[in-house]
GROMACS .gro file of C-alpha atoms in nm:
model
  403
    1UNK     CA    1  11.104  -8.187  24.768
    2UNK     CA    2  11.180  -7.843  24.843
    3UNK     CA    3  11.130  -7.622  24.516
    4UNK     CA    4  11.464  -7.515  24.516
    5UNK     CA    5  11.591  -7.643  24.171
    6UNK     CA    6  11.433  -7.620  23.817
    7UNK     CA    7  11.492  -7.940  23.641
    8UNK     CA    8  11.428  -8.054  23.284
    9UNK     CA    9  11.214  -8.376  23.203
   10UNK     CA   10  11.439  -8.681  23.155
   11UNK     CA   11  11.486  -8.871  23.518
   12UNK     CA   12  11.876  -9.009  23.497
   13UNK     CA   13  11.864  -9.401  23.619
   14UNK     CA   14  12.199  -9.509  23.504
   15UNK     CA   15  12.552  -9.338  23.392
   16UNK     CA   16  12.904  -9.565  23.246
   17UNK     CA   17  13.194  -9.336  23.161
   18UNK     CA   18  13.102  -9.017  22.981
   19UNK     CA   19  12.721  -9.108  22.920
   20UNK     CA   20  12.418  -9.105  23.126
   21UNK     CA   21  12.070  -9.314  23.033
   22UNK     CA   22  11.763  -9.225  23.097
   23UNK     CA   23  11.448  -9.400  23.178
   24UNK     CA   24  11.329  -9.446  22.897
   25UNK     CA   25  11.714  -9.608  22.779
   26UNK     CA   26  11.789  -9.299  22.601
   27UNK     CA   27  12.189  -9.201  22.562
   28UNK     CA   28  12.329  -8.865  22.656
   29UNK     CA   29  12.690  -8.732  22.585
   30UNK     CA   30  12.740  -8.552  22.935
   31UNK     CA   31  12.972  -8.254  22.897
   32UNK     CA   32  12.894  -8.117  23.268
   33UNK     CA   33  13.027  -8.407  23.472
   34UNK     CA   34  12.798  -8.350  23.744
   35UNK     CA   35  12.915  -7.999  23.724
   36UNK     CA   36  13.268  -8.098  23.723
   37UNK     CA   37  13.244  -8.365  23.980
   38UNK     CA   38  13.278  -8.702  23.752
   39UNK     CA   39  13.646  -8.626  23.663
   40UNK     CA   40  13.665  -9.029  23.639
   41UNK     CA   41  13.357  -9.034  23.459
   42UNK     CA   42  13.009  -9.285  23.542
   43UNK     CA   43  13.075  -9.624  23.728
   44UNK     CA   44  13.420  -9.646  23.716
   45UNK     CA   45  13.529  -9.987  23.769
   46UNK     CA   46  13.815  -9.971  24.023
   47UNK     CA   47  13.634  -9.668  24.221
   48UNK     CA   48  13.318  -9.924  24.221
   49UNK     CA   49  13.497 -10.190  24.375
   50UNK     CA   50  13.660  -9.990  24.619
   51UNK     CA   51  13.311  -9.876  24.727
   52UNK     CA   52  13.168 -10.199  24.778
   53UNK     CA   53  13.498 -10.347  24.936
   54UNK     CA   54  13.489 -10.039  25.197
   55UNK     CA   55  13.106 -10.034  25.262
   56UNK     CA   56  13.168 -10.419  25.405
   57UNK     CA   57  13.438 -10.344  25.637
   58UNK     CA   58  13.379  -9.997  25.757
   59UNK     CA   59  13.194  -9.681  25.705
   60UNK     CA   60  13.221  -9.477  26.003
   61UNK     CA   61  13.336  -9.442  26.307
   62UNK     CA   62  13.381  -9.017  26.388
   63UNK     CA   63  13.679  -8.763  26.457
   64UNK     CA   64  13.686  -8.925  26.796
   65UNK     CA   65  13.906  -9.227  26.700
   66UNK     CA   66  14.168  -9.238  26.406
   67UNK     CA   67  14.097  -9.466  26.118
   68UNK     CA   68  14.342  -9.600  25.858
   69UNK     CA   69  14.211  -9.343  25.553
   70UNK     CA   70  14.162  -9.000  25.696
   71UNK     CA   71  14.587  -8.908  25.757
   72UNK     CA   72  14.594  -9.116  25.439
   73UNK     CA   73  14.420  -8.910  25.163
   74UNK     CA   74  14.584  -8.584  25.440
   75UNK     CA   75  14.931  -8.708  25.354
   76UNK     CA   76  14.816  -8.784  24.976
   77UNK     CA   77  14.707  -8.415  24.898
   78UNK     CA   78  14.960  -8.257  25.062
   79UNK     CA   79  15.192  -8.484  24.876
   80UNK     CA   80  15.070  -8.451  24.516
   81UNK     CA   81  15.023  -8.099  24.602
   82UNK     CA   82  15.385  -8.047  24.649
   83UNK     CA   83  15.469  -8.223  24.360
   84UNK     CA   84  15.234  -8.138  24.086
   85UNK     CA   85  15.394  -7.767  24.111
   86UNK     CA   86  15.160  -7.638  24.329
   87UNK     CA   87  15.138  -7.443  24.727
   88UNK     CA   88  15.471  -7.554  24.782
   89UNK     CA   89  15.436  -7.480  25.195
   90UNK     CA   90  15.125  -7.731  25.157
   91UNK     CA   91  15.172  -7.906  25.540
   92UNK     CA   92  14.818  -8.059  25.673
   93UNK     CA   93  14.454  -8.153  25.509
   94UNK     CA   94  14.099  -8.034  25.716
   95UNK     CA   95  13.891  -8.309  25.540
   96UNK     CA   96  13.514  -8.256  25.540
   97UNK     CA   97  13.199  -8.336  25.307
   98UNK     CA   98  13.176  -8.047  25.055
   99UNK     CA   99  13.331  -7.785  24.888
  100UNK     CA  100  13.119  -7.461  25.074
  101UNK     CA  101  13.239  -7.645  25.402
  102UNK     CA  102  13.589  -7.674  25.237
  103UNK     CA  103  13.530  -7.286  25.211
  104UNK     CA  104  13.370  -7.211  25.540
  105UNK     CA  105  13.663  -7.413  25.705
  106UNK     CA  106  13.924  -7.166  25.513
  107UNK     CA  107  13.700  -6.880  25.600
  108UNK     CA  108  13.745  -6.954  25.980
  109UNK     CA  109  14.083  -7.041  25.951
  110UNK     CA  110  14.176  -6.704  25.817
  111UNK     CA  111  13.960  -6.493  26.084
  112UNK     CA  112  14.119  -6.695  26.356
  113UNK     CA  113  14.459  -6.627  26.198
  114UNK     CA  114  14.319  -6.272  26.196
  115UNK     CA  115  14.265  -6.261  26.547
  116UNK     CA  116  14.605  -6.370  26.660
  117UNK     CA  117  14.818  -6.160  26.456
  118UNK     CA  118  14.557  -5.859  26.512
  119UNK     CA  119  14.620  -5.891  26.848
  120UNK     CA  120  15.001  -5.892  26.804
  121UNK     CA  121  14.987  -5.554  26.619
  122UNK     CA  122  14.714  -5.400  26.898
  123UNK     CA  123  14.454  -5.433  26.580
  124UNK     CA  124  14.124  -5.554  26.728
  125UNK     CA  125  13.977  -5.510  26.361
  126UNK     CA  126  14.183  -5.716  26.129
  127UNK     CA  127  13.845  -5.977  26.041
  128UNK     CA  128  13.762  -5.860  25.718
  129UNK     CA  129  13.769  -6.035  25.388
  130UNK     CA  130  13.828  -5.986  25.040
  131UNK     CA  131  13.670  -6.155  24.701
  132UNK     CA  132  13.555  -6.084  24.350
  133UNK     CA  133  13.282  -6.034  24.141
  134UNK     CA  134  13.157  -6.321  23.911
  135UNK     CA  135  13.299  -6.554  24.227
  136UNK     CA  136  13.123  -6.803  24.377
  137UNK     CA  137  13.185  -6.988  24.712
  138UNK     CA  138  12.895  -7.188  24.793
  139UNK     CA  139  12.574  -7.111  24.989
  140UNK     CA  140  12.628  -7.163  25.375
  141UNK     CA  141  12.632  -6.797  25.522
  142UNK     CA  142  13.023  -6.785  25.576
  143UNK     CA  143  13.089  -6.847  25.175
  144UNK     CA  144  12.781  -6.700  25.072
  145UNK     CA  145  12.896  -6.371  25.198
  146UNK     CA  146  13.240  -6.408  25.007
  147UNK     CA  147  12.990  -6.510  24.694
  148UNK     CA  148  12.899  -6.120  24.564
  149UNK     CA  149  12.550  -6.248  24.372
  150UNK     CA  150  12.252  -6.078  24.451
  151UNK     CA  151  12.062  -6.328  24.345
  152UNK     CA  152  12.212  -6.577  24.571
  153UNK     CA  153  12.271  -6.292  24.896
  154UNK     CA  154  11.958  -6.063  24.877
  155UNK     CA  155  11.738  -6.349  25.056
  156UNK     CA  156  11.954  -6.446  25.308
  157UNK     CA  157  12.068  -6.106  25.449
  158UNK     CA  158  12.208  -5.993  25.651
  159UNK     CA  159  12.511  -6.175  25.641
  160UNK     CA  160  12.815  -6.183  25.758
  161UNK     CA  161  12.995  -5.907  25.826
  162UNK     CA  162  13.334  -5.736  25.721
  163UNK     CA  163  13.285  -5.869  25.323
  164UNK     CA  164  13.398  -5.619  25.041
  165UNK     CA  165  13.442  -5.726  24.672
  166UNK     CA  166  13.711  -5.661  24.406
  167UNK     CA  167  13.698  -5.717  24.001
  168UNK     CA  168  13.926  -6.009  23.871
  169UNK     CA  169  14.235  -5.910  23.740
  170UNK     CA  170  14.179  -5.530  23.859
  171UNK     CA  171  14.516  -5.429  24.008
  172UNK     CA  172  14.283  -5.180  24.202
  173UNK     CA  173  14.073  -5.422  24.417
  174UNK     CA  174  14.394  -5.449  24.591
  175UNK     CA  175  14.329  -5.135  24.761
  176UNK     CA  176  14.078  -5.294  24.940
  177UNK     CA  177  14.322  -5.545  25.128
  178UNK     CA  178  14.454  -5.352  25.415
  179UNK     CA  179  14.582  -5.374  25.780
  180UNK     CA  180  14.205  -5.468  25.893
  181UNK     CA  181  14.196  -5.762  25.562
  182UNK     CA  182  14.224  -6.144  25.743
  183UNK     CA  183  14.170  -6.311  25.426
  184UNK     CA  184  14.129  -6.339  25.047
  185UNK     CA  185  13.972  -6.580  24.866
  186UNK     CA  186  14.001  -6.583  24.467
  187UNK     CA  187  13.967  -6.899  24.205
  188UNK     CA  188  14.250  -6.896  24.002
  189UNK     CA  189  13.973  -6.968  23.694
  190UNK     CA  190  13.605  -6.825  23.817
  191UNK     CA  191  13.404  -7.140  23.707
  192UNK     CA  192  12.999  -7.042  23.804
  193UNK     CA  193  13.082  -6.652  23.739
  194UNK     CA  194  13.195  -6.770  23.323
  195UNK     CA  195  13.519  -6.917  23.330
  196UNK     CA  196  13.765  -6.619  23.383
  197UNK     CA  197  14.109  -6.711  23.464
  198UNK     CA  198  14.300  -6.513  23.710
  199UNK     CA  199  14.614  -6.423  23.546
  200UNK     CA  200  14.980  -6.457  23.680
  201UNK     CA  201  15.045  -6.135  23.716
  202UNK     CA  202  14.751  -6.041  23.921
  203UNK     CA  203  14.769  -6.333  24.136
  204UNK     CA  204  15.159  -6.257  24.204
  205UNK     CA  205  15.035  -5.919  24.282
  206UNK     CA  206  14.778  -6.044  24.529
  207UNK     CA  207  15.000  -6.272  24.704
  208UNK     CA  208  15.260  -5.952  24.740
  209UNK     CA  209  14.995  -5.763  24.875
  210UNK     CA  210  14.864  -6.037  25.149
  211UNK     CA  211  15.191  -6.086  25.258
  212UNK     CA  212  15.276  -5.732  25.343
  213UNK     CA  213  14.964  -5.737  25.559
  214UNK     CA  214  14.959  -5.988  25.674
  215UNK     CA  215  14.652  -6.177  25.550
  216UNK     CA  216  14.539  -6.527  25.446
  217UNK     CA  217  14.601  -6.568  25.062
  218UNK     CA  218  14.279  -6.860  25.004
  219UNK     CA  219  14.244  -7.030  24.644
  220UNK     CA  220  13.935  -7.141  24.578
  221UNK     CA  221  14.014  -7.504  24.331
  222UNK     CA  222  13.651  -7.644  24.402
  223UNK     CA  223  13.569  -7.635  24.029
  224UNK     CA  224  13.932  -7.594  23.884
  225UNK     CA  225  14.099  -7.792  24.073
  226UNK     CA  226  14.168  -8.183  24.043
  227UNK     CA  227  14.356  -8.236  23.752
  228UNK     CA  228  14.085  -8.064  23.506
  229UNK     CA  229  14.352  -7.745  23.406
  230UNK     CA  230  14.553  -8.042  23.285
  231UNK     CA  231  14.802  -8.005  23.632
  232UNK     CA  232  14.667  -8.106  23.918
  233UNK     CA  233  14.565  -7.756  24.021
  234UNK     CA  234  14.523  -7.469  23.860
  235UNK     CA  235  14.778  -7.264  24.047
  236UNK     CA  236  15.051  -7.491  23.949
  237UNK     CA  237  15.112  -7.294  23.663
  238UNK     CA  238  15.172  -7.006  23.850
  239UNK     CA  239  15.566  -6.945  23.997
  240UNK     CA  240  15.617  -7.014  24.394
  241UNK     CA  241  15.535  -6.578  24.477
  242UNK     CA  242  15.148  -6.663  24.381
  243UNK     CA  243  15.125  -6.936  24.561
  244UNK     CA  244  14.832  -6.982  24.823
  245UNK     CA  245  14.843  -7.043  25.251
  246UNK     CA  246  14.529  -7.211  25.210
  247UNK     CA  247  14.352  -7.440  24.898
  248UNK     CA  248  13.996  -7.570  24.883
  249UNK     CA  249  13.903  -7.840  24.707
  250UNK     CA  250  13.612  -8.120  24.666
  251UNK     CA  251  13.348  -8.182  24.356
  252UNK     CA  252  13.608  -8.416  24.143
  253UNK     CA  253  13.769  -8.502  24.499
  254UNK     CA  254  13.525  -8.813  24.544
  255UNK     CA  255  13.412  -8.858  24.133
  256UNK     CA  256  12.999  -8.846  24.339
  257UNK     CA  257  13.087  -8.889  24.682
  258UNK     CA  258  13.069  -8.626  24.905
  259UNK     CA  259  13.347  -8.527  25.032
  260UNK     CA  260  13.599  -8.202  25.051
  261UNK     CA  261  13.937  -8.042  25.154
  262UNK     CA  262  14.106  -7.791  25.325
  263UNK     CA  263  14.457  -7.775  25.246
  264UNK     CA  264  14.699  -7.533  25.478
  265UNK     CA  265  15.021  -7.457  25.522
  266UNK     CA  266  15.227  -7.545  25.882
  267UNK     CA  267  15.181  -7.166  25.929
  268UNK     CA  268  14.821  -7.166  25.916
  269UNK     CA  269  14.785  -7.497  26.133
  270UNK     CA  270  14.987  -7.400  26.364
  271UNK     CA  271  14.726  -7.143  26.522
  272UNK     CA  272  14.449  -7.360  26.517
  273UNK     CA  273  14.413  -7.577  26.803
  274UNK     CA  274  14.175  -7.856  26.940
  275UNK     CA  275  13.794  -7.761  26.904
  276UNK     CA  276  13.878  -7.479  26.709
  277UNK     CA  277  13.665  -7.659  26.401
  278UNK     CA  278  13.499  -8.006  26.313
  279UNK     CA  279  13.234  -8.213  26.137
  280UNK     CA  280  13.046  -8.517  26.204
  281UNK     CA  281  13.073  -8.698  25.874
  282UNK     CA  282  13.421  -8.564  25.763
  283UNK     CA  283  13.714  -8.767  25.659
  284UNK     CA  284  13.524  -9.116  25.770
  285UNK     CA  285  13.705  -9.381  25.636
  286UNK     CA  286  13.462  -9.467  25.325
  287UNK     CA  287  13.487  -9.072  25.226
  288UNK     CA  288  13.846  -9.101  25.247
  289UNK     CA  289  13.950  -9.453  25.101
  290UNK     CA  290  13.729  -9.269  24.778
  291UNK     CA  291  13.882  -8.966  24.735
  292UNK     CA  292  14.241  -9.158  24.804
  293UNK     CA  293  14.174  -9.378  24.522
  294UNK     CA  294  14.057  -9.094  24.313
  295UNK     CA  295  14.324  -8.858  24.386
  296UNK     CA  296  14.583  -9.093  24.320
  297UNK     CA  297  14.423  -9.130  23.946
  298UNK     CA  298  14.373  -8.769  23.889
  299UNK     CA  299  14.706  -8.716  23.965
  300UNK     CA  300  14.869  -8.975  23.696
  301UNK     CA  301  15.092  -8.779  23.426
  302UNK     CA  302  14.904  -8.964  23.172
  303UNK     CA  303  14.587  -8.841  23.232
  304UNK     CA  304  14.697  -8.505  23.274
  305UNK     CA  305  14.882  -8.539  22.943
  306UNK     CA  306  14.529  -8.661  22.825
  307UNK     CA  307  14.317  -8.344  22.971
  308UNK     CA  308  14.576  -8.105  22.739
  309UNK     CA  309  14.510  -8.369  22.487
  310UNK     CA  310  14.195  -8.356  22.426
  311UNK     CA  311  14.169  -7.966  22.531
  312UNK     CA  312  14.282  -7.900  22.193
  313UNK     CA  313  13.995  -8.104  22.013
  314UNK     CA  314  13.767  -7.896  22.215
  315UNK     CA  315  13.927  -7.580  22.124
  316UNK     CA  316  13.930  -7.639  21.754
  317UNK     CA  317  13.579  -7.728  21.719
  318UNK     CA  318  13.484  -7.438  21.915
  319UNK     CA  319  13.696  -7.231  21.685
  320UNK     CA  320  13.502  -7.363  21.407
  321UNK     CA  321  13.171  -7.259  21.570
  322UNK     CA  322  13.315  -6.950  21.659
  323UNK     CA  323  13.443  -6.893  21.249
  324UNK     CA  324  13.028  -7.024  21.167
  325UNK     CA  325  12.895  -6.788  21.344
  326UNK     CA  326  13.118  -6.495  21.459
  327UNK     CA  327  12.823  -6.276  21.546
  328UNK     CA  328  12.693  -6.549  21.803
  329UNK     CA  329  12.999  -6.704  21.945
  330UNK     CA  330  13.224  -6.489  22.109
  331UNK     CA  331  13.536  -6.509  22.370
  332UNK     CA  332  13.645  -6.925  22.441
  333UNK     CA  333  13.792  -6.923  22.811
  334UNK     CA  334  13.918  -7.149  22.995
  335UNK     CA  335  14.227  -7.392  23.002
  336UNK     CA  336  14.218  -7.780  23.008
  337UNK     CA  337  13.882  -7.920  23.027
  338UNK     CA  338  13.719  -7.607  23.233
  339UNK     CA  339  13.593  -7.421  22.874
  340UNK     CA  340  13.350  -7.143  22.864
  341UNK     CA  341  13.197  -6.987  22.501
  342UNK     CA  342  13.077  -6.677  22.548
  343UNK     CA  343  12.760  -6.606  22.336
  344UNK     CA  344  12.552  -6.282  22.231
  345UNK     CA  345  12.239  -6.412  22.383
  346UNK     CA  346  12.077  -6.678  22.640
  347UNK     CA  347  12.202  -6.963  22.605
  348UNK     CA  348  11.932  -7.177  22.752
  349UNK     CA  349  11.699  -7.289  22.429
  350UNK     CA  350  12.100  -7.355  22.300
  351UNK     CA  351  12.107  -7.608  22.611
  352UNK     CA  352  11.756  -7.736  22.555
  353UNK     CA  353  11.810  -7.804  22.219
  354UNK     CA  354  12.136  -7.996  22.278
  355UNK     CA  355  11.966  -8.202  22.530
  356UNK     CA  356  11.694  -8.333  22.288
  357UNK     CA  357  11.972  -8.421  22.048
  358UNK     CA  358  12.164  -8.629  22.330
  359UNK     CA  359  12.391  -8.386  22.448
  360UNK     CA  360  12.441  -8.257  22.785
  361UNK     CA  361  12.590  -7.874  22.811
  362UNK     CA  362  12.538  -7.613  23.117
  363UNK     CA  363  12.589  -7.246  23.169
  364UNK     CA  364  12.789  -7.007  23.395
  365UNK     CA  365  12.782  -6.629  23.437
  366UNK     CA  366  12.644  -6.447  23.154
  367UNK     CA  367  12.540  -6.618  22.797
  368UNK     CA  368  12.827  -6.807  22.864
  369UNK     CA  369  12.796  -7.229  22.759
  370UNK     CA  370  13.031  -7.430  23.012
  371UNK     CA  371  13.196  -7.754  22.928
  372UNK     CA  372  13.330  -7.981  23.195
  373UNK     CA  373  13.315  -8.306  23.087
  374UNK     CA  374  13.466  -8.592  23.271
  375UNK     CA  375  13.856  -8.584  23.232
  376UNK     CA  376  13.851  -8.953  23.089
  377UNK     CA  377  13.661  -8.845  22.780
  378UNK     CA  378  13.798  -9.011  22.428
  379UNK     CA  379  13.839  -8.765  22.128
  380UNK     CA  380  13.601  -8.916  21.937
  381UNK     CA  381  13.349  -8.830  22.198
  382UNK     CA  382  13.386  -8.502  22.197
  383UNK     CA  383  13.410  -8.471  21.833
  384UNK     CA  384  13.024  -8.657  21.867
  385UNK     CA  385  12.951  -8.414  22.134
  386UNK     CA  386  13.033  -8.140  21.912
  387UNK     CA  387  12.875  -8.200  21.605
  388UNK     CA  388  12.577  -8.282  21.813
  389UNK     CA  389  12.614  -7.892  21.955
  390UNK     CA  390  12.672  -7.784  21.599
  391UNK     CA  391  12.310  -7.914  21.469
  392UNK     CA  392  12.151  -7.787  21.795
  393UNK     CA  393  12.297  -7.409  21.715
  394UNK     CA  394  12.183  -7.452  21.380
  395UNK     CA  395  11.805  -7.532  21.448
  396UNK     CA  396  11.829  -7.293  21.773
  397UNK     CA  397  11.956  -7.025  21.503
  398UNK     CA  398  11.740  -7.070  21.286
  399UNK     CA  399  11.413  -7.115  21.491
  400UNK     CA  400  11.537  -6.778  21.592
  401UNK     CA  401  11.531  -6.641  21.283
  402UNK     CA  402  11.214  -6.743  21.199
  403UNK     CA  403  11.078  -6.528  21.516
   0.00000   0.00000   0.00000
């Protein structure tokens, strides 16, 4: 393989609900999900026998004939979208196989958007686009350049042009939306970058500003998205004046299938015409009979009700950790089951030491431990989880100590 990942020792071989097994039959708690993608958790039945039903009767045919699933899960997002609160102009889906495709559809949507109304006002130069620092997008060119990393940009440039980046929550980085700005993209709660939620007022704010113009207002739900706030999106808090013209979404979408979204509003669709975009493997009916079924469960109101449930355990035992060892553990952000626990210092031996106990925890931004466990997970669970994370600080604290 291509050294582009640096993985720990145990080799995964089989996962049921919120647990993985190694291959040596060794039991993990899993707290990342998949990095938030297992929102139903390992080998769900129902999603199982979906798979297998579909795989027998039809797996693809292309965007060159219709198939029973593809308007389907379109009419199904733009449906629970509606009613879970959330982009209430929400008019037609762009399905495709990932969320930086998601991304680099909205992206492309928004310049061509650009173009027409540019041309309208005599502006040849409205293309550029606006996004924040501690974002992330994804790692084609198109999202990588709305992604402000160095890490992630400084091997790949130059990229594309017409970028510029704002802070979060800075009522200043709206300056830098102006006549020339197509688009914005922003994640209501910044899940690689550390968990920082976007608040109301700033997103009201931005969506004021967009409007007046005349730009592309893109939310970027990849990670927050799907239920795991404890609505079905993460904007659905937020009043109608913050709502989006475009929503991306995948990870959860297809609970390990590959598959994404682009969600737009009748204004947006109604400048993009035939050839404009497309994809080979998007929306084929096995993608889209998956993410159907899943949808339709992370939309229930009981599991919703569930994710705010069992937010709280979360957020109590953090508190406790945080109470332990107030020096260490810092800031706990996040809503729902998208938690991040800012730390003093590296978290990684914190991780490593977790994961020899039988727990599995990631990071995001800086020193900051991320927990997004699959939205199915039992109190009890995470109270396991927990106390598994409390020994691990303990012996990572004190091995520290001793050094």
């Amino acid at each position: 393989m291509v050294a582009t990942y640096s993985r720990p020792t145990p080799v995964f071989t089989k996962g049921m609900g919120v647990h993985l097994y190694d291959l040596e039959s060794r039991k993990y708690i899993d707290f990342t999900a998949g990095i938030a993608v297992m929102a139903l958790g390992h080998s769900d039945a129902e999603f199982l026998r979906i798979l297998n039903d579909q795989s027998r009767t039809l797996i693809h045919t292309s965007n060159l004939y219709h198939n029973p699933w593809t308007g389907s899960l379109s009419k199904l997002l733009v449906d629970k979208t509606r009613e879970s609160g959330g982009m209430h102009e929400a008019s037609r889906a762009f399905i495709c196989n990932s969320g930086s495709e998601a991304n680099e559809a909205a992206l492309k949507f928004a310049r061509k958007v650009g173009k027409i109304v540019g041309a309208q006002k005599n502006n040849q130069n409205k293309y550029e686009m606006v996004s924040f620092n501690n974002s992330f997008h994804g790692r084609t060119m198109g999202s990588l350049s709305a992604t402000p990393n160095p890490k992630y940009q400084a091997p790949f440039s130059p990229l594309v042009p017409g970028f510029s980046h704002g802070n979060l929550n800075d009522l200043k980085a709206l300056d830098l939306i102006t006549e020339n700005t197509c688009g914005v993209i922003i994640e209501p709660i910044q899940g690689e970058g550390g968990i920082h939620i976007a608040t109301s007022e700033f997103l009201t704010a931005l969506r004021k500003k967009c409007k007046e113009v005349g730009a592309v207002l893109i939310y970027d739900e990849i990670q927050c998205g799907m239920g795991r706030t404890g609505k079905l999106w993460a904007h659905s808090y937020l009043p109608k004046e913050a709502h989006p013209d475009i929503l991306t979404t995948a990870k959860a979408l297809g609970n390990g299938f590959p598959i994404g979204a682009t969600i737009v509003t009748e204004e947006i669709s109604s400048k993009i015409v035939l050839g404009d975009h497309g994809t080979t493997f998007g929306g084929n009916p096995f993608a889209s009979r998956l993410g159907h079924y899943v949808l339709g469960r992370l939309s229930e109101p009981a599991l919703l009700s569930h994710v705010n449930e069992v937010s709280k355990v979360f957020r109590k035992r953090l508190e406790q950790l945080q109470k332990r060892w107030p020096d260490v553990v810092g800031e706990i952000r996040g809503k729902g089951l998208i938690l991040g626990v800012q730390l003093d210092r590296d978290p990684t031996p914190l991780v490593k030491a977790a994961r020899e106990r039988g727990l599995l925890v990631i990071t995001a931004g800086k020193n900051t431990l991320r927990l997004v466990p699959a939205l199915v997970i039992e109190e009890e669970v995470v109270e396991e989880g927990l106390s598994i994370l409390e020994d691990a600080m303990e012996a990572w604290l004190a091995e520290e100590a001793k050094a």
